Amino acid sequence: MSALLETRGLVAHYGDFQALFGIDADVHEGERVALIGSNGAGKSTFLTSIAGMRRSAKESIVFDGAPIGALDAADVAALGIALVPEGRRLFPSLSVEENLAMGAFNRRKGPWNLENVYSLFPALREKRRAPATSLSGGQQQMVAIGRALMANPRLLMCDEISLGLSPAVVKEVYAALGVVCSEHGVSAIVVEQDIELARTMSDRAYCFTHGFVSLSGTSTDLTREAISAAYFGV
Amino acid sequence: MTAASPRVERYSTGGRVGLVLAAALVLALLSGPFWLPSDAMRLVVQFACLLAMSQMWNLLVGYGGLVSIGQQAYIGIGGYALFVLANQLGLNPFVSVPIAGVVAALFALPTSRVVFRLSGGYFAVATWVVAEVYRLLVANISALGSGAGVSLTAMLAYDKGTRESITFWLAVVLLIVTTGGVYWLLRSPLGLALTAMRDSDIAAESQGVAVGRIKLLVYVLAAFGTGCAGALYFMNALRISPDAAFGMDWIPLLFFTVIIGGIGTIEGPIVGTLLYFTLRQVFGDYGAWYLIALGVVAIVVMIRFPRGIYGELAVRFGWRFFPIQRILREPK
Amino acid sequence: MNWLDTVIQGTLLGGLYALFAMGLAVIYGVMKQINIAHGDFIVLAAYLALGIVAATGLHPFLVIPLAIVVFGFFGYAVQRTILNRTIGGDILPPLVVTYGLSIVIENALQQTQSADPRSIKLGALETASVPLGGGLAVGVFPLVMLVTAIVVAIVLEIVFNRTRLGMAFRAVSDDREIASIMGVRDKRLFGYATAISFAVIAIAGVFMGIKFTFTPSLGPNFLLYAFEAVVIGGMGSFWGTLAGGIVLGIAQAIGFALNPGWGILAGHLVFLAVLLVRPTGIFARTA
Ligand SMILES: Nc1ncnc2c1ncn2[C@@H]1O[C@H](COP(=O)(O)OP(=O)(O)OP(=O)(O)O)[C@@H](O)[C@H]1O
Ligand SMILES: [Mg+2]
């Protein structure tokens, strides 16, 4: 079975600084993949590269069989790749509902609409007219997730979504993510600081260290010891 | 121990060459009144004034990050201050030039209170409004000649030769003070702070750089230098009017000399000013078409070669005549 | 001086300044950039309208729709071919490039249209007025300008707050990168914003050409009026910009009534006073 997303030798630079040194990774249809690694390992850079927020070599990112490394972010979005960015980055001058609507800007068909997002996060319904940034941190995170779902993505990428959410809500969100993936065949890449959580909610995991993949495998096979060894570099 | 650690180098070979060349040029220039015809001397004075204004604008925009399009305010204030000091208060006109610079700096203090409330593009246009306010105020004051302007009658006390020679020497001093001053400033600790600010105000602030105070200092210093240059320019012209002094023609000129020359370098404005004078001598008679061409060139350079002529060359050949950077050399 | 009359005339003049300002506010609102050539485009629009009136004999008001269409496309083209290349973090390129455009337009007009003052003739409507009683009267044409400004403010408010395009404008203005990963094509969107700005410029240009006798060199003045109205009104709503234009118009009218040399100066001084006292603008929505 060929993968939905493949990266081959993906590199990324910030000026003279190299953040990724040739990442090879795969994500299959309906699969949940966790990215772990210490601060500055390059996890966010990996996600933003896939989302097209910076140009990569054309062939270094392949989505559904087509090379997308050199595409504009808007073209990547049109293929059904959505990102919940690090730090949420909601649009401050838009209301909650408008933020969600922006997620659906591409008008991709699929199960997600405002109604379904409000059922997933009922707290948002009553705040729909409020400016997005007036919400609590956890609620803002829900808006960010809802916004990405509104795109009806085939690949959903989440960068540290548990930040600012209470443990109960985190559980709920990941449960919902599991349903999204299994029922709708959506694939997900999730960056998660909590290693235990990352392992339990994912099918496979990659561990990043200083811009390299230092460890990868089926989540159940990866032991805590192997991960912590990879975490701090070998 | 010492042999193993890298050393910080602040002069390169190019830098030493630059210093020697600059010194030779200054000496040659100082003797100018003894061998230059008077229209050539007048041209050199204009050149020095424009270069001084360019260096000041470069300091403000290229190093200070304060994009002002209203520096004509200080050109005009410097000019008018000279005329008031010399004509009305009877001061020696030559001594009045630096005092006119101080007057411009004094005006810059309250002005900054207003324009510093805005930033970025808003700051830029606000500085322009301020220059217009000064122009309109002067045009409404009959003691300053209203809209028609005044002549520098105080200069009648000197014969032509003395007048021209002293004006010329003042211009050479102005060149040294502004170009040399910027060079010195950038090599001082303030230069490091400015470099940090150029990368990011916020990052610089977090490293203990008092960004607000440094911007104010740069703004006031630039007003002083620009005021001196304005005073000398209109001393050379012997006449001043609100439109000439506070007019809108100055800014495109500074765009040309600084941006086309190479912003954020000391050499750039020199290259740009030289080029400007050359083009003006050759094409100046073409009027509107010439200005259209300048506008187009400014647009193209800004889009395609934002480093300017000198900046592009320096990057390509590694030139550095006014070394303000600190270069870390690995031990051999 | 009749204070009431001065204020009324200033308010009507403010309608024109509001039209100047709203085009500038559109571009600033979306791209966070200031178009230094804004005033020169207004002047250019007036020359265009003058040319169309001369060639077709149409009534100047009927030229407005045509001018809107022509300038709308023109704005889109200017943005896509030139201004989009200046977009990025640095504020210097857009300022320099639009300043360069300003020089080019002014001198090209100088060269092709001469520096002679021109104006667009409106015929009988020019002097028609409506009596208000008490010896006061308002001109029909100034009233038309003010009403147009109000209509334009309403339309822009609707476009920016009630449409998908407006939502994308605000999103791009907030965070260009994130908007683009939602599928917003920012460069095209900037083209639309400038097209809208230029459509407003076209209206402003025709009215300006009727109201004033104009020459190619007036552009920078109009830019400054537009800018002042935007800052006085405060960013964030076109109602604020409309109000800012009216405040500026009244300030200039009072200054002018006191001494003909003080009109423009009074406008500038009110602007500086607002900066000093309330830099976010008089009518800014307090967040
Ligand atoms: N905009 C930027 N400019 C320069 N360097 C950057 C930038 N963004 C990230 N970096 C650098 O790139 C490297 C990778 O950063 P990245 O944000 O991808 O790491 P991360 O694994 O997501 O870390 P974290 O867990 O802190 O989110 C880091 O060394 C970081 O300092
Ligand atoms: Mg990260």
Short mmCIF file of C-alpha atoms in Angstrom, two decimals, chain C residues 1 33 51 62 65 216:
data_model
loop_
_atom_site.label_atom_id
_atom_site.label_comp_id
_atom_site.label_asym_id
_atom_site.label_seq_id
_atom_site.Cartn_x
_atom_site.Cartn_y
_atom_site.Cartn_z
CA MET C 1 -17.60 84.84 9.86
CA GLN C 33 0.82 49.62 3.39
CA GLY C 51 -10.80 63.33 -21.24
CA LEU C 62 -22.43 59.51 -15.99
CA PRO C 65 -19.41 54.36 -13.53
CA PRO C 216 -0.75 67.62 -12.08
#
